[in-house]
GROMACS .gro file of C-alpha atoms in nm:
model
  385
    1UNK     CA    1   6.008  -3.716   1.118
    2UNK     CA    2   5.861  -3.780   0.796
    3UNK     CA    3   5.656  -4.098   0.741
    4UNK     CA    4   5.887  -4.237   0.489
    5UNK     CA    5   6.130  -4.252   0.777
    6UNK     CA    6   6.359  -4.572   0.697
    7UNK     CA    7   6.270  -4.741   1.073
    8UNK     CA    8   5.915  -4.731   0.950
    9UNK     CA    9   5.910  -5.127   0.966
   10UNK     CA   10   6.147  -5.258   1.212
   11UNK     CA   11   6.021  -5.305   1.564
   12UNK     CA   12   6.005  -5.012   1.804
   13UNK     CA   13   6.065  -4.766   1.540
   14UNK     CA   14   5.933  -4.511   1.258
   15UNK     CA   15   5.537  -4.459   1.307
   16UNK     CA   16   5.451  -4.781   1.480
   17UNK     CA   17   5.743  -4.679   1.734
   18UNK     CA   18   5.630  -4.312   1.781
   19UNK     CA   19   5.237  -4.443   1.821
   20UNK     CA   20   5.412  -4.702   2.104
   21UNK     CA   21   5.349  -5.001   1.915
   22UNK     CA   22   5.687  -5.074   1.741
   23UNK     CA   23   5.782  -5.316   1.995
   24UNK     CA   24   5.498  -5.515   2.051
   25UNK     CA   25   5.348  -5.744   1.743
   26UNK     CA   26   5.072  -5.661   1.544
   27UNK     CA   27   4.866  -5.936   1.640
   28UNK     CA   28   4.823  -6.107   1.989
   29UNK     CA   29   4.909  -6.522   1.951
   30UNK     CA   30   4.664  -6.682   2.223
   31UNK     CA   31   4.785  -7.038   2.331
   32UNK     CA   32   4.760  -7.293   2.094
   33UNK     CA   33   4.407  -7.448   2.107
   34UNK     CA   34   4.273  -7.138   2.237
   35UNK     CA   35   4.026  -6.950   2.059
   36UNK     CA   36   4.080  -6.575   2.096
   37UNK     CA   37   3.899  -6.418   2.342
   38UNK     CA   38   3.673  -6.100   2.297
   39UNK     CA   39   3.934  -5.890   2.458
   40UNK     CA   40   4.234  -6.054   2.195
   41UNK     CA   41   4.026  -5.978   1.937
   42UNK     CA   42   3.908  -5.591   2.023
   43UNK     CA   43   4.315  -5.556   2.060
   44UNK     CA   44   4.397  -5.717   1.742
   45UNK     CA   45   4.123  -5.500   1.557
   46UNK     CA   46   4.292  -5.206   1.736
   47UNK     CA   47   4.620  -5.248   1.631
   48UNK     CA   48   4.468  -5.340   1.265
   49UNK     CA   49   4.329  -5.005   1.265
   50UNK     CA   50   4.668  -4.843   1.366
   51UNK     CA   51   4.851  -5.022   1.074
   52UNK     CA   52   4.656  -4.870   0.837
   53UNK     CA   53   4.649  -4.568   0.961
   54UNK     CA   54   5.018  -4.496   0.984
   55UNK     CA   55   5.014  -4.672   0.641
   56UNK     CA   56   4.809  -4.405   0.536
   57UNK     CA   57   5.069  -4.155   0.646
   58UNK     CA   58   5.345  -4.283   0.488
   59UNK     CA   59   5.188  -4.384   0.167
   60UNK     CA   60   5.158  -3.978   0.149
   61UNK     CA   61   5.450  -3.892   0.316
   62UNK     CA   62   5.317  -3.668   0.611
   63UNK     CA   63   5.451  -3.569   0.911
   64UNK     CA   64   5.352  -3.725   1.224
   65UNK     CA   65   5.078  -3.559   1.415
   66UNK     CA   66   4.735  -3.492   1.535
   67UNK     CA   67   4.673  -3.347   1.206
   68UNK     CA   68   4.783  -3.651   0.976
   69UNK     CA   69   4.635  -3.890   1.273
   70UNK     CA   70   4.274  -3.766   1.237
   71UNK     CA   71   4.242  -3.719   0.873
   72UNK     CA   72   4.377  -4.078   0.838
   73UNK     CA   73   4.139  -4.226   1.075
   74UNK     CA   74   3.851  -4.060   0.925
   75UNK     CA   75   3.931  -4.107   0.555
   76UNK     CA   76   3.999  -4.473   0.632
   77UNK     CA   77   3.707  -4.554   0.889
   78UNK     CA   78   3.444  -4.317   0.647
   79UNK     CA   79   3.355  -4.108   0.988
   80UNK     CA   80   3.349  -3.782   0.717
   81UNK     CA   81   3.188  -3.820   0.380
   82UNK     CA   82   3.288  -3.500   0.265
   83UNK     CA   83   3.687  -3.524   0.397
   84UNK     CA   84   3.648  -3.863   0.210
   85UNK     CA   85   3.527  -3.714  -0.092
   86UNK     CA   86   3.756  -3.457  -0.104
   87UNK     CA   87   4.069  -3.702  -0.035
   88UNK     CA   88   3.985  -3.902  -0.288
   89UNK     CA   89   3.933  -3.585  -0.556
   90UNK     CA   90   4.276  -3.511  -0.440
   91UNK     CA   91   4.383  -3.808  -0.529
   92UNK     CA   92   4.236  -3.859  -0.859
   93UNK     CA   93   4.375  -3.531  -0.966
   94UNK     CA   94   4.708  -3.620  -0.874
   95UNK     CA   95   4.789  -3.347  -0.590
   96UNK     CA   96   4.971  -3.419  -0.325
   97UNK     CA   97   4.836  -3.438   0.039
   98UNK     CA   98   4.962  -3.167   0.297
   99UNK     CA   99   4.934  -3.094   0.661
  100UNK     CA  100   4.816  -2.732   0.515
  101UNK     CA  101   4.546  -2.887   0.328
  102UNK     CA  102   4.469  -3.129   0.580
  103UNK     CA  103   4.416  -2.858   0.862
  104UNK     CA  104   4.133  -2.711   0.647
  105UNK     CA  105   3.962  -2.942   0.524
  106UNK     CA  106   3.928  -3.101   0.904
  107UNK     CA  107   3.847  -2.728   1.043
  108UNK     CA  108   3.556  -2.764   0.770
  109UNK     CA  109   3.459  -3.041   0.914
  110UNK     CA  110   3.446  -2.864   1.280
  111UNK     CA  111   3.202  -2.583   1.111
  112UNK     CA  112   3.000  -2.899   0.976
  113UNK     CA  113   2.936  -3.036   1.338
  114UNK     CA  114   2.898  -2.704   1.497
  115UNK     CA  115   2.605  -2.650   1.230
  116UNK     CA  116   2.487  -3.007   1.366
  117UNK     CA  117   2.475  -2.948   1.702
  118UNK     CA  118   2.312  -2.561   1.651
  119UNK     CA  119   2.031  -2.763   1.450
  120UNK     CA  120   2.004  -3.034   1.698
  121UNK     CA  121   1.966  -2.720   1.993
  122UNK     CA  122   1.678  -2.573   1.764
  123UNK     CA  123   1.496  -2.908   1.732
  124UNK     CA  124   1.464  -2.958   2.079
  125UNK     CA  125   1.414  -2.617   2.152
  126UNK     CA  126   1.134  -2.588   1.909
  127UNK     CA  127   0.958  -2.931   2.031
  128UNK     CA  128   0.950  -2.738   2.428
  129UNK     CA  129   0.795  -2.439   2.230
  130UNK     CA  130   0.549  -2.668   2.078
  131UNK     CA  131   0.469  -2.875   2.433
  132UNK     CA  132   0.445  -2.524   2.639
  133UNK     CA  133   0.186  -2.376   2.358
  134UNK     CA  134  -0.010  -2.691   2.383
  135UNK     CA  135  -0.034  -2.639   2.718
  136UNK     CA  136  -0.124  -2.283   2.739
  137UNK     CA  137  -0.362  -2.306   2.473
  138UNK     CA  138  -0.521  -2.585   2.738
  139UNK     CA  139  -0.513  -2.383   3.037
  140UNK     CA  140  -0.694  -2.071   2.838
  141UNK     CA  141  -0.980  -2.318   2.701
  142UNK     CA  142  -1.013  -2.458   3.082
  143UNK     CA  143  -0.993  -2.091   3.203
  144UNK     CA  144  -1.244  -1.954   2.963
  145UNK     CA  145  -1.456  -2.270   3.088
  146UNK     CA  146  -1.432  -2.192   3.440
  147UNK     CA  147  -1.505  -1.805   3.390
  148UNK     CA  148  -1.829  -1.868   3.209
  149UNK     CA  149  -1.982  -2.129   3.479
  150UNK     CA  150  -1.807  -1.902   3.778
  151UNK     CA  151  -2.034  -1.578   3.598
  152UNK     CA  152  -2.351  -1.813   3.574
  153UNK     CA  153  -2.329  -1.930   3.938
  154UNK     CA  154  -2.288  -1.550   4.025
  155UNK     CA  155  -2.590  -1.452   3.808
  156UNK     CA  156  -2.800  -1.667   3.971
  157UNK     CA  157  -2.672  -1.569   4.367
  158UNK     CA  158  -2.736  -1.226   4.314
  159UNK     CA  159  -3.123  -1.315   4.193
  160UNK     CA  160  -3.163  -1.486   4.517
  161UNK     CA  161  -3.305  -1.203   4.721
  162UNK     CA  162  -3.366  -1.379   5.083
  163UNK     CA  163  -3.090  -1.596   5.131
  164UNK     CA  164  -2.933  -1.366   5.407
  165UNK     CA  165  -2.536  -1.252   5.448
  166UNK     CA  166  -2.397  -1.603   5.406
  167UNK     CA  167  -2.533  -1.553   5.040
  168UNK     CA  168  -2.451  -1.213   4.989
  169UNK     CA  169  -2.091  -1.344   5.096
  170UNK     CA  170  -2.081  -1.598   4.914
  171UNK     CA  171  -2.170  -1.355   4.615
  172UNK     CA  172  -1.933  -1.137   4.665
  173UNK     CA  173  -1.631  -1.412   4.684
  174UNK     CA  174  -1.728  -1.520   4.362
  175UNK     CA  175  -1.734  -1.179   4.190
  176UNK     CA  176  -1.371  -1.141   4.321
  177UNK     CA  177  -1.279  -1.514   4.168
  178UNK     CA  178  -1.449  -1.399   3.848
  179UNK     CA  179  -1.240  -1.081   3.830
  180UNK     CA  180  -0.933  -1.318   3.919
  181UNK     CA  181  -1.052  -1.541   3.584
  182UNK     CA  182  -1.009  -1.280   3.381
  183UNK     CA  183  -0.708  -1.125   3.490
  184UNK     CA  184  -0.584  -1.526   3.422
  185UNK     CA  185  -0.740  -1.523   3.098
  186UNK     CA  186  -0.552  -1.221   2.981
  187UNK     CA  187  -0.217  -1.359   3.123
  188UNK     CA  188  -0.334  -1.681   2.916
  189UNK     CA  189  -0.347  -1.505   2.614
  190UNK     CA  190  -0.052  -1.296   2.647
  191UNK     CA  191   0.109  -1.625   2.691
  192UNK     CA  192  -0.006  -1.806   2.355
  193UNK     CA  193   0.066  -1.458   2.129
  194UNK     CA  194   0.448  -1.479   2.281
  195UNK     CA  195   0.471  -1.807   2.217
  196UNK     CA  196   0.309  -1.781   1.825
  197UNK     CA  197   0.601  -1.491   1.802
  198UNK     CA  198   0.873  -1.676   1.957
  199UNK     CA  199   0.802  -1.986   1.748
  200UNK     CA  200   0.816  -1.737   1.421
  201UNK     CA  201   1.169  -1.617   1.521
  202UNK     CA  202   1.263  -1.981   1.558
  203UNK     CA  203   1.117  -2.083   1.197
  204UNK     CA  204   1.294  -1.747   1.071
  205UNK     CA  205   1.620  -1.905   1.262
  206UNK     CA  206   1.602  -2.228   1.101
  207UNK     CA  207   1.525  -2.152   0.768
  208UNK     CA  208   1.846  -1.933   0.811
  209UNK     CA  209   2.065  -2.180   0.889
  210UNK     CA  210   1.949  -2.447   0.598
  211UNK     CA  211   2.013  -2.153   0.379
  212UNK     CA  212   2.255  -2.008   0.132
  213UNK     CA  213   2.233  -1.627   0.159
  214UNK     CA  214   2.422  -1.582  -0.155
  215UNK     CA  215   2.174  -1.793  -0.385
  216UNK     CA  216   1.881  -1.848  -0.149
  217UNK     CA  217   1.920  -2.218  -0.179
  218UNK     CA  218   1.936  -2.489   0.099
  219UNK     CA  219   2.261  -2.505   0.169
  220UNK     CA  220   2.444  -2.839   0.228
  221UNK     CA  221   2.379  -2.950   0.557
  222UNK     CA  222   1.998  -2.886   0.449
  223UNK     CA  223   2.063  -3.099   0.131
  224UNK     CA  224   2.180  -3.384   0.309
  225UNK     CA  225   1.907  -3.425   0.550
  226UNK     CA  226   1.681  -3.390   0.230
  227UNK     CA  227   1.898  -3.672   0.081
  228UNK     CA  228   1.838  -3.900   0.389
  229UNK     CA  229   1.494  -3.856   0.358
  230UNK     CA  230   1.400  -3.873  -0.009
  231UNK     CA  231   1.624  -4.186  -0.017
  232UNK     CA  232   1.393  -4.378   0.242
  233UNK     CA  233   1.114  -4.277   0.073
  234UNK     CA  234   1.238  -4.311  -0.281
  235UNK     CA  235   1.377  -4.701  -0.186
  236UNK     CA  236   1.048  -4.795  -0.007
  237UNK     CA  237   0.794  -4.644  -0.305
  238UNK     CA  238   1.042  -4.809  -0.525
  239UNK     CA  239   1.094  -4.483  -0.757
  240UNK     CA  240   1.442  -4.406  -0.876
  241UNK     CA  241   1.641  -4.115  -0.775
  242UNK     CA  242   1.983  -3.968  -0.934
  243UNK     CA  243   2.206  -3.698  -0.753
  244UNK     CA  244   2.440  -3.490  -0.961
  245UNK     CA  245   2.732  -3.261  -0.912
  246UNK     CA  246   2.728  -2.956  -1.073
  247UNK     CA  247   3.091  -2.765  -1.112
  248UNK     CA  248   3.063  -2.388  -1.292
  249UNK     CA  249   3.381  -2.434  -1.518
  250UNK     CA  250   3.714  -2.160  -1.489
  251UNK     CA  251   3.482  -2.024  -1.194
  252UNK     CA  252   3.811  -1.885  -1.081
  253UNK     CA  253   3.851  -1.723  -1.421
  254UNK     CA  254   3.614  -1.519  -1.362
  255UNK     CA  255   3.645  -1.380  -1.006
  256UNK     CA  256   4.071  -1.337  -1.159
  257UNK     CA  257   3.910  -1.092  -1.413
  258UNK     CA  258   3.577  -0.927  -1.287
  259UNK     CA  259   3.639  -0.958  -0.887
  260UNK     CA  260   3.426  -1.158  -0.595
  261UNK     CA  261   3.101  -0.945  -0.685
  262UNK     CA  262   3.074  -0.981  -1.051
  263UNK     CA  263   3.177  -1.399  -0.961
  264UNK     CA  264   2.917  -1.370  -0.723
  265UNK     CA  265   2.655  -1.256  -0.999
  266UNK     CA  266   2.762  -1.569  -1.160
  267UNK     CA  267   2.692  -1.780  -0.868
  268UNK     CA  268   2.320  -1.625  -0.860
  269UNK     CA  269   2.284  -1.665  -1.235
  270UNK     CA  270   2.351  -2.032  -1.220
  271UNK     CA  271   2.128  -2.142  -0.940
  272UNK     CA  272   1.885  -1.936  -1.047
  273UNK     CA  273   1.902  -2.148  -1.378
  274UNK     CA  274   1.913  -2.483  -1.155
  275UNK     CA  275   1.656  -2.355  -0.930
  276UNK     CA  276   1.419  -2.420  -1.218
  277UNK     CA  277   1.422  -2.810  -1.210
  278UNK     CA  278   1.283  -2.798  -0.841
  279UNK     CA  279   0.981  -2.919  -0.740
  280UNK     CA  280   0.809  -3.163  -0.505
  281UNK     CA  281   1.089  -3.425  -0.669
  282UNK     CA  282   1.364  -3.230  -0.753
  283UNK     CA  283   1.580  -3.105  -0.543
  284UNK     CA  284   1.889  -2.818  -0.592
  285UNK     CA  285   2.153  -2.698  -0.347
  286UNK     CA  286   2.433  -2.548  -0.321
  287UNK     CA  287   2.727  -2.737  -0.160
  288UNK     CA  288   2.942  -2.496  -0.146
  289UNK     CA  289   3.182  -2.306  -0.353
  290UNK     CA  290   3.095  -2.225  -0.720
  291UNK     CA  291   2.962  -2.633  -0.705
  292UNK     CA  292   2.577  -2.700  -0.637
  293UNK     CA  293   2.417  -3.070  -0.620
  294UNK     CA  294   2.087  -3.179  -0.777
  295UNK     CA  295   1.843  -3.439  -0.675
  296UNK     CA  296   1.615  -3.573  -0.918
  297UNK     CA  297   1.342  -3.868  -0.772
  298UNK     CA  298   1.127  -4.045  -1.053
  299UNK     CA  299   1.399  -3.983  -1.314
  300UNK     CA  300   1.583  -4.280  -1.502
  301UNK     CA  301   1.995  -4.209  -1.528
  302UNK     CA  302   1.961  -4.153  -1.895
  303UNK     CA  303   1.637  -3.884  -1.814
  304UNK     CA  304   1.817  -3.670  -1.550
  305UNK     CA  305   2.147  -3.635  -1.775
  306UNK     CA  306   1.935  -3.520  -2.068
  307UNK     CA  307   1.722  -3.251  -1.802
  308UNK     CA  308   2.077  -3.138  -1.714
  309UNK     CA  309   2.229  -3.119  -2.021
  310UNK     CA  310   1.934  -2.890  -2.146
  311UNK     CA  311   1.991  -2.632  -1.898
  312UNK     CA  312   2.359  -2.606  -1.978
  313UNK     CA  313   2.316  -2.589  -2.318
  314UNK     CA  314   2.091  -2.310  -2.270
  315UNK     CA  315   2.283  -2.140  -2.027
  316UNK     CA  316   2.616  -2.203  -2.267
  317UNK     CA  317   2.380  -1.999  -2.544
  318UNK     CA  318   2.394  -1.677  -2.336
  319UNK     CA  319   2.626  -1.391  -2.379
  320UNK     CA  320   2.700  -1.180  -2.030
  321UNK     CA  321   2.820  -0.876  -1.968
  322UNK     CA  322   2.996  -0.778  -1.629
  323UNK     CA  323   2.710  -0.431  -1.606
  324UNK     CA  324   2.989  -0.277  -1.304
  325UNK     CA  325   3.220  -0.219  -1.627
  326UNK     CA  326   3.035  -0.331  -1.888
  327UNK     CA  327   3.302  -0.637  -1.961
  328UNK     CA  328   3.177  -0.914  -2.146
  329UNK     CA  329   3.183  -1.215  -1.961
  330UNK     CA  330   3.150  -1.469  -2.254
  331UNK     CA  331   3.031  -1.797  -2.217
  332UNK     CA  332   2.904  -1.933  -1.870
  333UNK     CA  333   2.906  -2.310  -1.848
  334UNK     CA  334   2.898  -2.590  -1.630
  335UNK     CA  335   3.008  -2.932  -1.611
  336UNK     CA  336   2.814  -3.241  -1.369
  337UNK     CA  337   2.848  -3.558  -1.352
  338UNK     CA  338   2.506  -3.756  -1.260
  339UNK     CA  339   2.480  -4.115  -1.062
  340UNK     CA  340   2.216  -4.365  -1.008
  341UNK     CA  341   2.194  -4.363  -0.652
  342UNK     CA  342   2.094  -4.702  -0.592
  343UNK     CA  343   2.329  -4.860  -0.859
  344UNK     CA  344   2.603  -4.709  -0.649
  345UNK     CA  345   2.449  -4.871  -0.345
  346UNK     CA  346   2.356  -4.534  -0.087
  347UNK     CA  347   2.384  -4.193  -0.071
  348UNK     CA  348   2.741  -4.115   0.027
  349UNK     CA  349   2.866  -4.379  -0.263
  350UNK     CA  350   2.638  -4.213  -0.513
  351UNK     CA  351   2.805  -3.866  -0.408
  352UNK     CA  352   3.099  -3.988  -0.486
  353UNK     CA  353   3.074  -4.168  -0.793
  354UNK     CA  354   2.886  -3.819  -0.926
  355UNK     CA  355   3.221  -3.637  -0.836
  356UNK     CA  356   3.418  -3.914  -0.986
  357UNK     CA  357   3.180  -3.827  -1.343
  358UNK     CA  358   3.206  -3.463  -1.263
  359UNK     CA  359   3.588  -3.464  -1.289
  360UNK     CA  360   3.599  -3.685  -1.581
  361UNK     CA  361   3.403  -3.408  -1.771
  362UNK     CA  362   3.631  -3.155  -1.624
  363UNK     CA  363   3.941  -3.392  -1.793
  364UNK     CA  364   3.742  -3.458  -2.113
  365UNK     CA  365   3.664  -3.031  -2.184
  366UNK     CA  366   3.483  -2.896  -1.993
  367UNK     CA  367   3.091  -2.798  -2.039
  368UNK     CA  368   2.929  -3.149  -2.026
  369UNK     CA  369   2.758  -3.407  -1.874
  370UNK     CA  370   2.919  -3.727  -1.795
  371UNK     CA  371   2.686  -4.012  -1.612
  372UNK     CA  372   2.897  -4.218  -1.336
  373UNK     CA  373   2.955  -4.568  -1.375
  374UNK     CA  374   2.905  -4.856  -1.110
  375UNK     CA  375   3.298  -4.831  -1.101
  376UNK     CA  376   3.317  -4.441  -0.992
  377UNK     CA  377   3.148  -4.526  -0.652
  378UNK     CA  378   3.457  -4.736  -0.557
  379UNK     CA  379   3.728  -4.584  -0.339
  380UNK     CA  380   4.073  -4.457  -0.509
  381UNK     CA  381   4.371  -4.626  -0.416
  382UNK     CA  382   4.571  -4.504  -0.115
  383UNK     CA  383   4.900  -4.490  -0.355
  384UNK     CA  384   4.699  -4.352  -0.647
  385UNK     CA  385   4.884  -4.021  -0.583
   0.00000   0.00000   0.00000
């Protein structure tokens, strides 16, 4: 069943029926002169939720499953920026939605949370690492402590040269507890230098994971958490701060002609050539594909277009050649499009109103800037396509 399926609106049929809901009415009627009661309400918001939903489904004509279900939900309730971004790019360029396309870009979604809960395991992980060197590093110092009174109490029994056997005891049970000290001490410190090493593996581990082995830039999940933070700090220091989207243009040009290695020289070229706006308040990423995002704190809209714009024309100036075969590449450009982040309101609205810019200067030619408007941060229409 399709979701243009003509029993879509009468009562116990088309998507509404399928979901169980066809024969019951959208909203629940309490008694006259009854206000609605919390439970009438969380039902009515339910079955609001529903409608749109399988309005969502028809609108684009997909079939009926767990597939359309949970791309509608989360496209329409905003769980998933990035499935929302990517919708709405769909959208925009007029292609039609699939159960194909939907199935991959929710399984990228999966890969995002797995990421999530890996980093979430290494945080905690790395705060028990942190809490057991503490308190090794405590028990050595009190260790060390005790062994150096322990060896001054023993100094001073062995001087005594009358005390008897009970002394001479005595003595000789604390040289054994001052032998046991060390042998502690040692332990201690075996302790701490496998800590120091495990603690380096875990560093080496995270860094990993925030990173982009082709380019050797944070990758996106890394970007985002940047983006979180810098936009807290940016909105209470009252700075401004302007993300981009940066697209390499007929990226699959390239890799059609030269192959995946020579496309992913390319890649390197290119964020090496972003890689030279960061600093303490700019920030470059890659986000995947032959696309990388740029975060630039301090700068005015007008300021972080023109930064941009200077590195493409610069990069549009060289001629490449493919050294495998010694094919000339041409011209390397890319397109962005840059957005104000709090004009657009927060993070995930500036993202998209950047993408919105980014594929107006893919329509306009190609190998340009284009800054977003307060207008590109609002969503596309469901019946846009």
């Amino acid at each position: 069943m399709t979701a243009h399926d003509p029993s879509l609106g009468r009562p116990g049929g088309g998507i509404l029926g399928w979901l169980g809901l066809g024969a019951r009415q959208l909203e629940i009627q309490p008694d006259a002169g009854d206000p609605p009661s919390p439970t009438d309400r969380r039902e009515n918001l339910r079955l609001r939720q529903v409608e749109e939903v399988a309005r969502f489904i028809a609108a684009h004509q997909l079939e009926v499953n767990a597939t359309s279900l949970a791309a509608g939900w989360n496209y329409l309730a905003a769980a998933d920026r990035d499935l929302v971004l990517a919708i709405d790019r769909r959208i925009q360029a007029r292609l039609p939605l699939t159960i194909d396309w939907l199935d991959e870009a929710l399984s990228a979604q999966d890969d995002g949370n797995e990421l999530e809960t890996l980093t979430d395991l290494m945080q905690r992980l790395e705060g028990s690492i942190d809490e057991f060197a503490k308190t090794s590093r405590d028990a050595h110092v009190a260790t060390n402590e005790y062994h150096i009174a322990l060896e001054g109490h023993v100094s001073e029994l062995e001087q005594v040269t009358r005390a008897g056997d009970v002394i001479s005891d005595l003595a000789n049970i604390a040289k054994a507890m001052l032998i046991r000290t060390r042998d502690i001490e040692k332990q201690m410190l075996r302790s701490e230098a496998q800590t120091r090493a495990l603690k380096r593996r875990l560093d080496e581990a995270r860094r990993s994971a925030e990173e982009d082995h082709l380019t050797g830039l944070p990758n996106r999940r890394a970007f985002e958490a940047c983006f979180e933070e810098q936009f807290r700090d940016a909105r209470a220091a009252g700075d401004t701060l302007c993300v981009a989207f940066c697209d390499i243009d007929h990226f699959k040009q390239i890799n059609d002609k030269h192959g995946h290695d020579a496309g992913d020289r390319v890649l390197k070229l290119v964020a090496e050539s972003l890689a030279r706006l960061s600093n303490d308040r700019c920030h470059v990423a890659r986000h995947g594909g032959e696309e990388f995002v740029v975060l630039l704190r301090g700068e005015s809209l007008a300021d972080a277009a023109a930064k941009l714009d200077g590195l493409r024309a610069n990069l549009s100036e060289r001629r490449l050649v493919n050294r495998a075969n010694d094919l000339p590449f041409g011209q390397v450009t890319f397109s962005a499009g840059v957005a104000d982040v709090f004009i657009s309101g927060d993070p995930r609205s500036a993202l998209k109103a950047a993408d919105t810019a980014l594929y107006r200067a893919k329509q306009e030619g190609r190998n340009m800037i284009q800054i977003a408007t307060a207008e590109d941060a609002m969503p596309a229409q469901l019946n846009a396509a």
